[in-house]
């Protein structure tokens, strides 16, 4: 498996016999393919429906009997969703063909090894936990979302969706965060988030601690979702936070198992220090959001600004493979130099702004 831009879990799969790069997305009840992939498969005329994203509804189509090959095992999905994944793809910087949802987890035990960047799939019930593992019961929400109980900042345990497809370490409903006093005395800024429901502006802040089955994690960058549609959960735990552990899912058995891994093998929970929300294309980064109170806002950046090079390195197809995308998360005080599409040179000094 590949961890793209430090926060997106990609696996190789086949859909209808076509090879694809897929995002493993336990936060989606059903698998969602792009309109481009559906067109290649001749699946353009599905039933029209509306589905709920994290914060809004989106128009989609339903198509029937879709064959997906993952880890040498073919599964026929009774249905899959066809939707607009352009916002997801732009945030990532490469086309996303399909989000493999919780329907791909049914009947299977799926193990994720972040140290070796490998995953394994076996029949449900095949995993026998050894020393260091903790079993956590999986709940099912009203929309079939998978969730676990976790304690945020010492509060009583609350239901949080477990969402491999989320690039944010932690999301919380803004109303929950405010009602529990989690924003009191904190610096709060803004961030853009792309999903099947488009690009939405949300709050961003830092949570001091989260406790999951007795395992504690500190200093978690957190998105405060201004609109949160789930009635069964108050937020979600995304890939960067889950990747502090080895993880085994067995949805049919109703458990997820976690085991802490050595710090040097954990996925970094990166904190933006620029304030630039960027959409990537093969040659350009386009500013889609400027965070409130951030270095970028203070320096006069605006939505629509286009970047063609970072620290002298041109934006190209390798942007999401290398370390260039980490530039916005370097230590406070770092000076990052940008070349703009019109040839102008700009420098931005990074700082903590939330």
Tab-separated table of N, CA and C in Angstrom, residues 17 45 91 104 119 138 149 161 177 179 182 193 199 233 236 275-276 281 306 315:
chain	number	residue	atom	x	y	z
A	17	UNK	N	-12.427	-5.465	-14.131
A	17	UNK	CA	-11.278	-5.883	-14.935
A	17	UNK	C	-10.281	-4.784	-15.225
A	45	UNK	N	-25.494	5.151	-16.709
A	45	UNK	CA	-26.936	5.377	-16.587
A	45	UNK	C	-27.516	4.694	-15.363
A	91	UNK	N	-7.531	17.728	-4.032
A	91	UNK	CA	-6.854	17.846	-2.745
A	91	UNK	C	-5.651	16.923	-2.676
A	104	UNK	N	-16.536	-3.278	1.332
A	104	UNK	CA	-15.403	-4.149	1.005
A	104	UNK	C	-14.814	-4.811	2.252
A	119	UNK	N	-0.585	-4.524	3.454
A	119	UNK	CA	-1.851	-4.891	4.069
A	119	UNK	C	-2.161	-6.332	3.695
A	138	UNK	N	-16.769	-2.342	17.569
A	138	UNK	CA	-17.213	-1.476	16.486
A	138	UNK	C	-18.717	-1.297	16.570
A	149	UNK	N	-15.733	4.113	20.526
A	149	UNK	CA	-15.805	5.086	21.606
A	149	UNK	C	-14.385	5.542	21.962
A	161	UNK	N	-16.502	8.162	14.369
A	161	UNK	CA	-16.383	7.328	13.177
A	161	UNK	C	-14.924	6.937	12.973
A	177	UNK	N	-17.736	20.358	19.960
A	177	UNK	CA	-16.521	20.954	20.530
A	177	UNK	C	-16.858	22.167	21.391
A	179	UNK	N	-19.857	22.884	22.819
A	179	UNK	CA	-20.687	22.526	23.969
A	179	UNK	C	-19.864	21.880	25.081
A	182	UNK	N	-14.270	22.625	24.436
A	182	UNK	CA	-12.974	22.258	23.853
A	182	UNK	C	-12.281	23.420	23.145
A	193	UNK	N	-11.870	21.583	3.229
A	193	UNK	CA	-11.891	20.129	3.147
A	193	UNK	C	-12.680	19.722	1.916
A	199	UNK	N	-16.040	21.197	-1.777
A	199	UNK	CA	-15.058	21.809	-0.874
A	199	UNK	C	-15.801	22.686	0.126
A	233	UNK	N	-22.646	9.908	15.552
A	233	UNK	CA	-21.278	10.181	15.978
A	233	UNK	C	-21.087	11.683	16.169
A	236	UNK	N	-14.864	12.100	13.667
A	236	UNK	CA	-14.215	10.877	13.187
A	236	UNK	C	-12.718	10.881	13.419
A	275	UNK	N	-1.102	28.301	6.158
A	275	UNK	CA	-2.436	28.858	5.953
A	275	UNK	C	-2.919	28.747	4.521
A	276	UNK	N	-2.161	28.048	3.676
A	276	UNK	CA	-2.546	27.878	2.279
A	276	UNK	C	-3.277	26.555	2.097
A	281	UNK	N	-2.606	20.193	-9.445
A	281	UNK	CA	-2.713	19.640	-10.789
A	281	UNK	C	-1.308	19.181	-11.176
A	306	UNK	N	-1.662	31.048	-8.053
A	306	UNK	CA	-1.159	29.786	-8.609
A	306	UNK	C	0.351	29.689	-8.440
A	315	UNK	N	6.539	22.137	-9.744
A	315	UNK	CA	5.427	21.232	-9.462
A	315	UNK	C	5.279	20.308	-10.663
